Amino acid sequence: QVFTFNDVEIRVQPSVKVKNGAPLSIICHADISKNTDFQLKHNFTIFKDGKLVFMTVSDKEDARYEIPVAKSADTGDYECTVQADGKRSFSKSIYVWVVGMTKPILTADKKEVSEGEVVKLRCELPEEVPPLEFFFRKIKTNSAPKEKRVPEQNQNFSEVEFPVEEGDNILQFDCFGKRQVRSGWESSQHSNSTLVTVKEPFIKPTLITRPSSRNVTEGDQIEFECSTEVAQMRGIEIIFQKNRTILNSVRDEKSLKYSTVATQEDSGEYLCKVEQGAVSKTTKLNVFVSELFSKPKLSASVTKLDENKDLILSCSINSFRRANFSIVRKSSTGDILLKNSKSLTIKVNVNDTGSYTCKAEVKGIVKESHRIRINVYAPVSKPTLSVVSGSPEVVLGKPLQLICHSAMGTPPITFTFYKGDEIKKNVTNDTYATFLDEDIGLNDNGGYKCDARNNHSSGVKTSNILNVTVIVPIRDASLGSVPYGEVEVGSDTAFLCSVKEGSWPIDFKFFKKTDHEVLLHEVREYSDRTIWHKKTMKRKDTGTYYCMASNRASMDVRSRPITISVILAAWQKGVIAAFVLTAMAGAGAVALWWFLRKKKK
C-alpha cells in the first residue's frame, strides 16, 4: 500500500468575504495518489491565526468546519494540516473577512439626574473579541455631539462617565465600536439611544440695576440685585463680581444686593454667579456710566524757570464752572495740598521742583488732572578743572584724565571740554564730568578748560585754564670714564652719565657690580648729564660700573656697564724693580763668598 500527498488545499464557502450572521464553511481537501484502492484514515486539523479551531478523522479526502452564524471574530487567516499513516502535508493560508460587527448594547446607570452629577454608561459588543475601540456620544438639542473614545485591549465592553452641565435638559446617549482589520478600521452600527432627563437645582440668576444700566450718570446711586429660584436652599452661594474682583457674596440666600456711587470707572461687565456643589450658573450685565464732567486741565505759565521767579498754575473744566478745585503737589509720602482754588501763584525755589496736579469735585465725584512737571533751576557755579591723578603732569604717550566739577547748580549740567580752542567732548551729568585725552603730544603743555551750563538763564560758566606739564621719559642712558679702561692707583677718575632724552630734573645713580648692587653715588641734575669724580682710586676699585637715570615718568633707564682696571703707577713699578735687583745682587755676593771660601779650604 503506497500513497503520496499531491496537494492539501483549504477552501471557503460561499466566499472569503461574508456578511456578519451569514453561514460560513471552511473546507480542507487532501489530493492523494495510491498504488491500489485501499482505505486510508486522514487526520484533519484546521487553524485560525495559528490557533486550533477544528479536528476530525475521516477516510474521505475532505473535512468541513461549519460556522452556522459568522461573527467578526471569525475573521482571520485559516490553514489546515492533513496527516495519514505517518505522513503529513500542509495547505497554504487563506484570509477570511467577516464583514460587519454586532450591534452594541448601551446601558445608563440612571434615567434622571441633576445638574452637576454624572451619568455612567456601559457599552458592550457581544460576541466580539478584543482589542476593540468604543466611542460614546452625548447628544443635546441644537449642539454638536460630545464624543469620548476608549480603547479596550482585554474586554468586549467599556464604561465611561459624562458630567451633566448647566443647560443640559433631556440628554441622549449612544455608542458604537471599531475593530482593526487588514484593510483598515471597521465600525459597528450605533447602539440603541438612551434618554436621560435632567433636573435643575436652581434656575439661572437674574441681574438688574436701579436705575437702568443704560441710564446711569456719574454721582448717581446705583444698586445691583442678583436673584435666583432654588429647590433646596442649603449650600447655595451667590457671588457678585466685576473684572474678576469679587464685590459681594451671600450664602443660603436667594438674592444679593450691592450699591455704590457711580463713577466712570464703574463702567464695564458685571457677573452674577450662583453655585451649589458642582453646579454653577452665571448671568452677565454691561453697565455704562455717563460722564458728569470731564477731567480738569492744569496749565502752567512756564514749566522750566529760574529760582525766585513767579509760577502761575491754573485749573479748569471744559464747559463746566461749578466745581470745587484744589491744586496739589505730588510727593512720595502723599499729596501736598497747596491751595483750595482754581489758580495759584508762587515765587519758586529749587525745592519746588516736582509734579503738580489739580482736582475737581462735583456731587461727591473727584477727578484729577494730568500731571505737569515743573523744574526750577539754580545757576551753576564756576567749574573747577583738575587732573584726576592730582598732579598737573602727564607722561608723554600716556592718557590724561581730567575732571570738571561744578559745586552748585541744578542738574542736569552740561560740561564742555576744550583743548586749546577745540571742543573735545560734551557730557551731561549731575555735578561733574570726566574727559580722557589719549592723544598727548610733546607740545601739549597747557590750554585745557571746561564750561558748565544748565537750564538757568544765567548762561555758561567757564573754568580757569589748566596748564599740564608733559613729562618726557628717559631714553638711552650711557656711562663713560676718564681715563677709560685702566687707571693708575692713587689717581682720580671722572665718570660721565648722560641720556639722549628726558625731562628735567633727572636723578642719576652710579653703581658697582659685586655680589650685590652697590650704590656709589646719586645726584639730581637739571641737565641731561652729570659727572662724578672719584678720588684716589685703589686696586679694590677694579670692577664693572654702570649708571641709572630716572625722572617723574617713574621709569629707571640703565646704561651699559664699563670695566675699570686699577694698575700700579710708574714710580711704584721702579721701586719694586730696584728692590728686586738689590735682592738679586745680595744673593749673588753671598754665593760668591761661599764659593771662594770653599776653594781656599
Coordinates of C-alpha atoms in Angstrom, one line a residue:
Q1 CA 0.0 0.0 0.0
V2 CA 1.8 3.0 -1.3
F3 CA 0.4 6.6 -1.3
T4 CA 1.6 10.2 -1.6
F5 CA 0.2 13.6 -1.0
N6 CA -0.1 15.6 -4.2
D7 CA -1.6 18.7 -2.5
V8 CA -3.5 20.0 0.5
E9 CA -5.9 22.8 -0.2
I10 CA -8.2 25.0 2.0
R11 CA -11.4 26.4 0.6
V12 CA -14.1 28.7 1.8
Q13 CA -17.8 28.7 1.0
P14 CA -19.7 30.7 0.0
S15 CA -16.8 33.3 -0.2
V16 CA -13.7 34.6 1.6
K17 CA -15.8 37.7 2.3
V18 CA -19.1 37.1 4.1
K19 CA -21.5 39.2 6.0
N20 CA -21.8 39.1 9.7
G21 CA -24.5 36.5 10.6
A22 CA -24.2 34.5 7.4
P23 CA -23.2 30.8 7.4
L24 CA -19.6 30.0 6.6
S25 CA -17.8 26.7 5.7
I26 CA -14.1 26.1 5.9
I27 CA -13.1 23.0 3.8
C28 CA -9.8 21.2 4.0
H29 CA -9.2 19.0 0.9
A30 CA -6.4 16.4 0.5
D31 CA -5.3 15.3 -3.0
I32 CA -3.7 11.8 -2.6
S33 CA -2.4 9.3 -5.1
K34 CA -2.5 5.5 -4.2
N35 CA -1.0 2.4 -5.9
T36 CA -4.1 0.4 -5.2
D37 CA -7.6 1.1 -4.0
F38 CA -7.3 0.9 -0.2
Q39 CA -8.9 2.8 2.7
L40 CA -6.8 5.4 4.4
K41 CA -7.6 7.3 7.6
H42 CA -6.9 11.1 7.4
N43 CA -6.4 13.3 10.5
F44 CA -7.7 16.8 9.5
T45 CA -6.7 19.9 11.6
I46 CA -7.8 23.4 10.9
F47 CA -6.1 26.5 12.4
K48 CA -7.2 30.2 12.6
D49 CA -4.4 32.7 13.2
G50 CA -2.2 29.8 14.4
K51 CA -4.8 28.5 16.9
L52 CA -6.5 25.2 16.6
V53 CA -10.3 25.6 15.8
F54 CA -11.3 22.1 14.3
M55 CA -10.1 18.5 14.3
T56 CA -11.6 15.4 12.7
V57 CA -10.6 11.8 11.5
S58 CA -12.1 10.6 8.2
D59 CA -11.4 8.2 5.3
K60 CA -12.7 10.8 3.0
E61 CA -10.4 13.3 1.3
D62 CA -12.5 16.4 2.6
A63 CA -13.2 17.8 6.0
R64 CA -15.7 20.6 6.7
Y65 CA -15.6 23.2 9.5
E66 CA -19.1 24.6 9.7
I67 CA -19.8 28.1 11.2
P68 CA -23.6 28.5 11.1
V69 CA -23.6 32.2 12.1
A70 CA -20.4 34.0 11.2
K71 CA -19.2 36.8 13.5
S72 CA -16.5 39.4 13.1
A73 CA -14.4 37.3 15.5
D74 CA -14.2 34.6 12.8
T75 CA -12.2 37.0 10.6
G76 CA -8.6 35.8 10.2
D77 CA -6.0 33.6 8.4
Y78 CA -7.1 29.9 8.0
E79 CA -4.9 26.9 7.1
C80 CA -5.1 23.1 7.5
T81 CA -2.9 20.1 8.1
V82 CA -3.6 16.5 6.9
Q83 CA -1.8 13.5 8.5
A84 CA -2.1 9.9 7.3
D85 CA -0.1 6.8 8.2
G86 CA 2.9 8.9 9.4
K87 CA 2.9 11.3 6.5
R88 CA 1.8 15.0 6.9
S89 CA 1.1 17.8 4.5
F90 CA 0.1 21.5 4.9
S91 CA -2.1 23.9 2.9
K92 CA -1.4 27.5 2.2
S93 CA -3.2 30.0 4.4
I94 CA -6.3 31.9 3.2
Y95 CA -7.7 35.2 4.7
V96 CA -11.4 35.2 5.6
W97 CA -13.2 38.5 6.3
V98 CA -16.5 38.6 8.1
V99 CA -17.8 42.0 7.2
G100 CA -19.7 43.9 9.9
M101 CA -19.8 43.9 13.6
T102 CA -22.6 43.1 16.1
K103 CA -24.7 45.9 17.2
P104 CA -23.6 47.3 20.6
I105 CA -25.8 47.5 23.7
L106 CA -25.8 50.7 25.7
T107 CA -27.0 51.0 29.3
A108 CA -27.0 54.0 31.7
D109 CA -26.9 53.7 35.5
K110 CA -29.7 56.2 35.9
K111 CA -32.6 57.8 33.9
E112 CA -32.9 61.0 35.8
V113 CA -30.0 63.2 37.1
S114 CA -29.5 66.7 38.5
E115 CA -27.1 69.3 37.1
G116 CA -23.6 68.7 38.4
E117 CA -24.0 65.0 38.7
V118 CA -22.5 62.4 36.3
V119 CA -24.1 59.7 34.1
K120 CA -22.2 56.4 33.9
L121 CA -22.6 54.5 30.6
R122 CA -21.7 50.9 29.6
C123 CA -21.3 49.9 26.0
E124 CA -20.9 46.2 25.1
L125 CA -20.2 44.4 21.8
P126 CA -21.5 40.9 22.3
E127 CA -19.6 38.1 20.6
E128 CA -16.8 40.5 19.5
V129 CA -13.2 39.8 20.5
P130 CA -10.8 42.4 21.8
P131 CA -8.8 44.5 21.1
L132 CA -11.7 47.0 20.4
E133 CA -12.3 50.7 20.4
F134 CA -15.5 52.2 21.9
F135 CA -17.0 55.6 21.1
F136 CA -19.6 57.2 23.4
R137 CA -21.7 60.2 22.3
K138 CA -23.6 62.8 24.4
I139 CA -26.2 64.4 22.2
K140 CA -28.0 67.7 23.0
T141 CA -30.6 69.6 21.0
N142 CA -29.1 72.3 18.8
S143 CA -25.5 71.5 19.6
A144 CA -22.8 69.2 18.2
P145 CA -22.5 65.8 20.0
K146 CA -19.6 65.4 22.5
E147 CA -17.7 62.2 21.9
K148 CA -15.3 60.1 24.1
R149 CA -13.0 57.4 22.7
V150 CA -12.0 54.5 25.0
P151 CA -9.6 51.7 23.7
E152 CA -10.1 48.2 25.3
Q153 CA -7.4 45.6 24.9
N154 CA -8.8 42.8 27.0
Q155 CA -12.6 43.0 27.1
N156 CA -15.5 43.5 24.8
F157 CA -17.2 46.3 26.8
S158 CA -16.3 49.7 28.2
E159 CA -17.6 52.2 30.7
V160 CA -17.4 55.9 30.8
E161 CA -18.8 58.9 32.8
F162 CA -20.3 62.1 31.3
P163 CA -20.8 65.2 33.6
V164 CA -24.2 66.9 33.5
E165 CA -23.6 70.6 32.8
E166 CA -25.6 73.8 33.0
G167 CA -28.2 73.9 30.3
D168 CA -28.5 70.1 29.9
N169 CA -32.2 69.2 29.8
I170 CA -33.0 66.0 28.0
L171 CA -29.9 64.1 27.1
Q172 CA -29.5 61.3 24.5
F173 CA -26.6 58.9 24.6
D174 CA -25.4 56.2 22.1
C175 CA -22.3 54.3 21.3
F176 CA -20.5 52.3 18.6
G177 CA -17.4 50.2 18.3
K178 CA -14.5 49.8 15.9
R179 CA -12.0 47.0 15.2
Q180 CA -8.9 46.9 13.1
V181 CA -8.9 44.6 10.1
R182 CA -6.3 44.0 7.3
S183 CA -7.8 46.7 5.1
G184 CA -8.2 49.3 7.9
W185 CA -10.8 50.0 10.5
E186 CA -14.3 48.6 10.6
S187 CA -17.2 50.2 12.5
S188 CA -20.3 48.7 14.1
Q189 CA -23.8 50.2 13.9
H190 CA -24.8 52.7 16.5
S191 CA -26.3 51.3 19.6
N192 CA -29.8 51.9 20.9
S193 CA -30.3 55.5 22.1
T194 CA -30.7 56.1 25.9
L195 CA -32.6 59.1 27.2
V196 CA -31.7 60.8 30.5
T197 CA -33.7 63.7 31.9
V198 CA -32.0 66.5 33.9
K199 CA -33.4 68.4 36.9
E200 CA -32.3 72.0 37.7
P201 CA -31.3 72.5 41.4
F202 CA -31.7 76.2 40.8
I203 CA -32.5 78.5 37.8
K204 CA -30.1 80.8 36.0
P205 CA -29.8 84.0 38.1
T206 CA -31.3 87.4 37.1
L207 CA -29.2 90.6 37.4
I208 CA -30.9 94.0 37.3
T209 CA -29.8 97.6 38.2
R210 CA -31.6 100.6 39.6
P211 CA -31.6 102.9 37.7
S212 CA -31.4 101.0 34.4
S213 CA -27.9 100.1 33.3
R214 CA -28.4 102.3 30.2
N215 CA -29.3 105.4 32.2
V216 CA -26.5 105.9 34.8
T217 CA -24.6 109.1 35.3
E218 CA -21.6 109.8 37.5
G219 CA -22.7 110.7 41.0
D220 CA -25.9 108.5 40.8
Q221 CA -26.5 105.9 43.5
I222 CA -26.6 102.6 41.5
E223 CA -27.9 99.4 43.0
F224 CA -27.4 95.9 41.7
E225 CA -29.7 93.0 42.6
C226 CA -28.9 89.3 41.7
S227 CA -31.5 86.6 42.5
T228 CA -32.4 83.0 41.7
E229 CA -35.0 80.3 42.5
V230 CA -33.7 77.2 44.3
A231 CA -35.1 73.8 45.0
Q232 CA -33.0 73.4 48.2
M233 CA -31.5 76.4 50.0
R234 CA -28.8 74.6 51.8
G235 CA -25.3 75.1 50.2
I236 CA -26.4 77.8 47.8
E237 CA -24.0 80.7 47.3
I238 CA -24.3 83.9 45.2
I239 CA -21.2 85.8 44.1
F240 CA -21.2 89.3 42.5
Q241 CA -18.0 90.4 40.7
K242 CA -16.5 92.8 38.1
N243 CA -13.4 92.1 36.2
R244 CA -12.5 89.0 38.4
T245 CA -12.9 91.2 41.5
I246 CA -15.5 89.9 44.0
L247 CA -17.6 92.8 45.2
N248 CA -20.1 91.0 47.4
S249 CA -21.3 87.4 48.2
V250 CA -24.0 85.7 50.3
R251 CA -24.7 82.1 51.4
D252 CA -28.0 80.3 51.9
E253 CA -29.9 83.3 50.4
K254 CA -31.9 83.6 47.2
S255 CA -30.8 87.2 46.4
L256 CA -27.9 89.6 46.8
K257 CA -27.7 93.4 46.7
Y258 CA -24.8 95.8 46.1
S259 CA -24.9 99.6 45.8
T260 CA -22.3 102.3 45.2
V261 CA -21.9 105.9 43.9
A262 CA -21.4 105.6 40.2
T263 CA -18.1 106.8 38.6
Q264 CA -16.8 106.3 35.1
E265 CA -14.5 103.5 36.4
D266 CA -17.7 101.6 37.3
S267 CA -18.5 101.1 33.6
G268 CA -17.9 97.5 32.4
E269 CA -19.2 94.0 32.6
Y270 CA -20.7 92.7 35.9
L271 CA -21.1 89.0 36.7
C272 CA -23.6 87.3 39.0
K273 CA -22.7 83.7 39.7
V274 CA -24.8 81.2 41.7
E275 CA -23.1 78.0 42.9
Q276 CA -24.3 74.9 44.7
G277 CA -22.0 71.9 44.9
A278 CA -20.6 71.2 41.4
V279 CA -23.3 73.3 39.7
S280 CA -22.5 76.9 38.6
K281 CA -24.7 79.3 36.6
T282 CA -23.9 82.9 35.6
T283 CA -25.5 86.0 34.2
K284 CA -23.6 89.0 32.8
L285 CA -24.7 92.6 32.5
N286 CA -22.9 95.5 30.9
V287 CA -23.2 98.9 32.6
F288 CA -22.2 102.2 31.0
V289 CA -21.8 105.3 33.3
S290 CA -22.1 108.6 31.5
E291 CA -19.6 111.4 32.3
L292 CA -20.9 114.1 34.6
F293 CA -18.0 116.4 33.9
S294 CA -14.6 115.9 32.1
K295 CA -11.3 115.7 33.8
P296 CA -9.9 119.1 34.9
K297 CA -7.0 120.5 32.9
L298 CA -4.0 122.0 34.7
S299 CA -1.9 124.6 32.9
A300 CA 1.3 126.3 33.9
S301 CA 2.7 129.7 32.9
V302 CA 6.1 128.0 32.4
T303 CA 7.5 124.5 33.1
K304 CA 11.2 125.4 33.3
L305 CA 12.2 128.6 35.2
D306 CA 14.9 130.2 37.3
E307 CA 14.6 130.2 41.1
N308 CA 12.9 133.3 42.6
K309 CA 10.7 133.6 39.5
D310 CA 6.9 133.6 39.6
L311 CA 4.9 130.5 38.7
I312 CA 1.2 130.6 37.9
L313 CA -0.9 127.4 37.9
S314 CA -4.5 127.4 36.6
C315 CA -7.1 124.6 36.7
S316 CA -10.2 124.5 34.5
I317 CA -13.0 122.2 33.2
N318 CA -14.4 122.4 29.7
S319 CA -18.0 123.8 29.6
F320 CA -18.4 123.3 33.4
R321 CA -17.7 126.0 36.0
R322 CA -19.3 125.0 39.3
A323 CA -16.8 122.7 40.9
N324 CA -14.6 122.6 44.0
F325 CA -11.0 123.0 42.8
S326 CA -7.7 122.2 44.6
I327 CA -4.1 122.4 43.5
V328 CA -1.7 119.8 44.9
R329 CA 1.9 118.8 44.6
K330 CA 2.8 115.1 44.3
S331 CA 5.1 113.5 46.9
S332 CA 6.3 110.0 47.7
T333 CA 4.5 110.3 51.0
G334 CA 1.2 111.6 49.6
D335 CA -0.4 114.6 48.0
I336 CA 0.5 118.0 49.5
L337 CA -2.4 120.5 49.3
L338 CA -1.2 123.9 48.1
K339 CA -4.5 125.8 47.8
N340 CA -8.2 125.1 47.5
S341 CA -8.6 127.3 44.4
K342 CA -8.6 127.0 40.7
S343 CA -5.4 129.1 40.4
L344 CA -2.1 129.5 42.3
T345 CA 0.8 132.0 42.1
I346 CA 4.1 131.3 43.9
K347 CA 7.7 132.5 43.9
V348 CA 9.7 129.3 43.3
N349 CA 12.9 127.9 44.7
V350 CA 14.7 124.8 43.7
N351 CA 12.8 122.7 46.3
D352 CA 9.6 123.5 44.3
T353 CA 10.8 121.2 41.5
G354 CA 8.3 118.3 41.1
S355 CA 4.9 117.2 39.7
Y356 CA 1.7 119.1 40.2
T357 CA -2.0 118.3 39.5
C358 CA -5.3 119.8 40.2
K359 CA -8.5 118.1 41.4
A360 CA -12.2 119.0 40.8
E361 CA -15.1 117.7 42.9
V362 CA -18.8 117.7 41.8
K363 CA -21.6 115.8 43.6
G364 CA -19.0 113.8 45.5
I365 CA -17.2 112.8 42.3
V366 CA -13.5 113.8 42.4
K367 CA -11.4 113.8 39.2
E368 CA -7.7 114.6 38.9
S369 CA -5.9 116.3 36.0
H370 CA -2.8 115.0 34.3
R371 CA 0.5 115.8 35.9
I372 CA 2.7 118.7 35.0
R373 CA 6.4 118.6 35.7
I374 CA 7.9 121.9 37.0
N375 CA 11.7 122.3 37.0
V376 CA 13.2 125.1 39.0
Y377 CA 16.9 125.8 38.3
A378 CA 19.7 127.4 40.4
P379 CA 22.6 128.8 38.4
V380 CA 25.8 126.7 38.1
S381 CA 28.9 127.9 39.9
K382 CA 32.2 128.5 38.2
P383 CA 33.6 125.0 37.4
T384 CA 37.0 123.8 38.5
L385 CA 39.1 121.7 36.1
S386 CA 41.8 119.4 37.6
V387 CA 43.7 116.2 36.8
V388 CA 42.2 113.1 38.3
S389 CA 45.6 111.8 39.5
G390 CA 46.1 115.1 41.4
S391 CA 49.3 116.3 39.8
P392 CA 49.1 118.6 36.7
E393 CA 51.6 116.4 34.9
V394 CA 51.3 113.7 32.3
V395 CA 53.9 111.3 30.8
L396 CA 54.4 111.6 27.1
G397 CA 52.4 108.9 25.4
K398 CA 50.2 108.2 28.4
P399 CA 46.5 109.2 28.7
L400 CA 45.4 112.3 30.7
Q401 CA 42.2 112.1 32.6
L402 CA 40.6 115.4 33.6
I403 CA 37.6 116.1 35.8
C404 CA 35.3 119.2 35.6
H405 CA 33.2 119.9 38.7
S406 CA 30.6 122.5 39.5
A407 CA 29.8 122.7 43.2
M408 CA 26.4 124.4 42.7
G409 CA 23.7 124.3 40.1
T410 CA 20.5 122.3 39.4
P411 CA 21.2 119.2 37.3
P412 CA 21.4 118.2 34.6
I413 CA 24.5 120.1 33.9
T414 CA 26.2 120.0 30.5
F415 CA 30.0 120.1 30.6
T416 CA 32.1 121.0 27.6
F417 CA 35.9 120.2 27.5
Y418 CA 38.3 122.3 25.4
K419 CA 41.9 121.6 24.3
G420 CA 43.1 125.0 23.2
D421 CA 40.1 126.4 21.3
E422 CA 38.9 123.0 20.1
I423 CA 35.9 121.4 21.7
K424 CA 36.8 117.8 22.6
K425 CA 33.8 116.4 24.5
N426 CA 30.3 117.3 25.7
V427 CA 29.0 115.5 28.8
T428 CA 25.6 115.9 30.6
N429 CA 25.7 114.8 34.2
D430 CA 24.7 115.9 37.7
T431 CA 27.7 117.7 39.3
Y432 CA 30.8 116.6 37.4
A433 CA 32.1 115.0 34.2
T434 CA 35.4 113.5 33.1
F435 CA 37.4 113.6 29.9
L436 CA 40.2 111.3 28.8
D437 CA 42.8 112.8 26.4
E438 CA 44.7 109.9 24.8
D439 CA 46.5 112.0 22.3
I440 CA 49.2 113.7 24.4
G441 CA 51.9 115.3 22.3
L442 CA 55.2 116.9 23.3
N443 CA 53.9 120.4 23.0
D444 CA 50.6 119.8 24.9
N445 CA 51.7 121.8 28.0
G446 CA 48.5 123.7 28.6
G447 CA 45.3 125.1 27.2
Y448 CA 42.7 122.8 28.9
K449 CA 39.5 124.4 30.1
C450 CA 35.8 123.4 30.6
D451 CA 32.4 125.1 30.5
A452 CA 29.3 124.3 32.7
R453 CA 25.7 125.3 31.9
N454 CA 22.2 124.2 32.8
N455 CA 18.7 125.5 32.0
H456 CA 19.2 128.6 34.2
S457 CA 19.1 131.8 32.2
S458 CA 22.4 133.0 33.5
G459 CA 24.2 131.0 30.8
V460 CA 27.7 129.4 30.7
K461 CA 30.4 129.5 33.3
T462 CA 34.0 128.8 32.3
S463 CA 36.8 127.3 34.4
N464 CA 40.4 128.7 34.7
I465 CA 42.8 127.4 32.1
L466 CA 44.7 124.3 33.3
N467 CA 48.3 124.0 32.3
V468 CA 49.6 120.5 32.2
T469 CA 53.3 119.6 32.1
V470 CA 54.2 116.8 29.7
I471 CA 57.0 114.6 31.1
V472 CA 59.3 113.1 28.5
P473 CA 60.5 109.7 29.7
I474 CA 64.3 109.0 29.9
R475 CA 65.8 107.4 26.8
D476 CA 69.2 105.7 26.2
A477 CA 71.4 106.2 29.3
S478 CA 75.2 105.8 28.7
L479 CA 78.2 105.7 31.0
G480 CA 81.8 106.7 30.2
S481 CA 85.0 107.4 32.2
V482 CA 88.2 109.5 32.0
P483 CA 90.6 107.8 31.9
Y484 CA 88.9 104.8 30.3
G485 CA 89.8 101.2 30.9
E486 CA 93.0 101.4 33.0
V487 CA 93.5 103.7 35.9
E488 CA 96.7 104.1 38.0
V489 CA 96.5 103.6 41.7
G490 CA 96.0 106.8 43.6
S491 CA 94.8 108.8 40.6
D492 CA 91.3 110.3 40.1
T493 CA 88.6 109.0 37.7
A494 CA 85.7 111.0 36.3
F495 CA 82.5 109.1 35.5
L496 CA 80.1 110.7 33.0
C497 CA 76.4 109.5 32.9
S498 CA 74.2 111.0 30.1
V499 CA 70.8 110.5 28.5
K500 CA 69.7 111.2 25.0
E501 CA 66.2 112.4 26.0
G502 CA 64.2 113.1 29.2
S503 CA 62.5 115.9 31.1
W504 CA 64.5 117.6 33.9
P505 CA 65.2 117.2 36.7
I506 CA 66.9 113.8 36.3
D507 CA 68.1 111.6 39.1
F508 CA 71.4 109.9 38.3
K509 CA 72.8 106.9 40.3
F510 CA 76.2 105.2 39.9
F511 CA 76.6 101.5 40.8
K512 CA 79.4 99.0 41.0
K513 CA 78.6 95.3 40.4
T514 CA 79.6 92.9 43.1
D515 CA 77.8 90.0 44.6
H516 CA 75.0 92.6 45.1
E517 CA 74.3 96.0 43.6
V518 CA 76.3 98.8 45.5
L519 CA 75.1 102.4 45.1
L520 CA 78.2 104.6 45.0
H521 CA 76.8 108.0 44.2
E522 CA 73.5 109.7 43.4
V523 CA 72.6 113.2 42.4
R524 CA 69.7 115.2 40.9
E525 CA 70.5 117.4 37.9
Y526 CA 68.6 119.9 35.8
S527 CA 70.6 118.7 32.9
D528 CA 70.9 115.6 30.6
R529 CA 74.2 114.6 32.1
T530 CA 76.3 114.5 35.2
I531 CA 80.0 113.9 36.2
W532 CA 81.1 112.1 39.3
H533 CA 84.7 112.5 40.3
K534 CA 86.0 109.5 42.3
K535 CA 89.2 110.4 44.1
T536 CA 92.3 108.2 44.8
M537 CA 91.5 105.0 43.0
K538 CA 92.6 101.8 44.7
R539 CA 93.3 98.3 43.5
K540 CA 90.0 97.2 45.1
D541 CA 88.1 99.6 42.9
T542 CA 88.8 97.4 39.9
G543 CA 85.4 96.1 38.6
T544 CA 82.3 96.8 36.5
Y545 CA 80.4 100.0 36.7
Y546 CA 77.0 101.3 35.4
C547 CA 74.7 104.2 35.9
M548 CA 70.9 104.6 36.1
A549 CA 68.7 107.6 35.2
S550 CA 65.1 108.4 36.1
N551 CA 62.7 111.3 36.2
R552 CA 59.0 111.9 37.1
A553 CA 58.0 109.5 34.4
S554 CA 58.9 106.8 37.0
M555 CA 60.9 104.7 34.6
D556 CA 64.5 103.7 35.5
V557 CA 66.8 103.5 32.5
R558 CA 70.1 101.6 33.0
S559 CA 73.3 102.2 31.0
R560 CA 75.6 99.5 29.6
P561 CA 78.3 98.5 32.0
I562 CA 82.0 99.5 31.7
T563 CA 85.0 97.8 33.2
I564 CA 87.7 99.7 35.1
S565 CA 91.1 98.1 35.9
V566 CA 93.3 99.9 38.6
I567 CA 97.0 99.4 37.9
L568 CA 100.3 100.4 39.7
A569 CA 101.9 103.8 38.9
A570 CA 105.3 104.0 37.1
W571 CA 107.3 105.1 40.2
Q572 CA 105.7 102.2 42.1
K573 CA 106.9 99.8 39.4
G574 CA 110.6 101.3 39.7
V575 CA 110.7 100.8 43.4
I576 CA 109.6 97.3 43.0
A577 CA 112.3 96.7 40.3
A578 CA 115.1 98.2 42.4
F579 CA 114.1 96.2 45.3
V580 CA 114.2 93.0 43.2
L581 CA 117.6 93.9 41.7
T582 CA 119.1 94.6 45.2
A583 CA 117.9 91.3 46.4
M584 CA 119.4 89.5 43.5
A585 CA 122.8 91.3 43.9
G586 CA 122.9 90.4 47.6
A587 CA 122.2 86.8 46.8
G588 CA 125.0 86.8 44.2
A589 CA 127.5 88.2 46.7
V590 CA 126.7 85.6 49.3
A591 CA 127.0 82.9 46.7
L592 CA 130.4 84.2 45.5
W593 CA 131.8 84.5 49.1
W594 CA 130.7 80.9 49.8
F595 CA 132.4 79.6 46.7
L596 CA 135.7 81.4 47.4
R597 CA 135.8 80.2 50.9
K598 CA 135.3 76.7 49.9
K599 CA 138.0 76.9 47.3
K600 CA 140.5 78.3 49.9
K601 CA 139.9 75.3 52.2

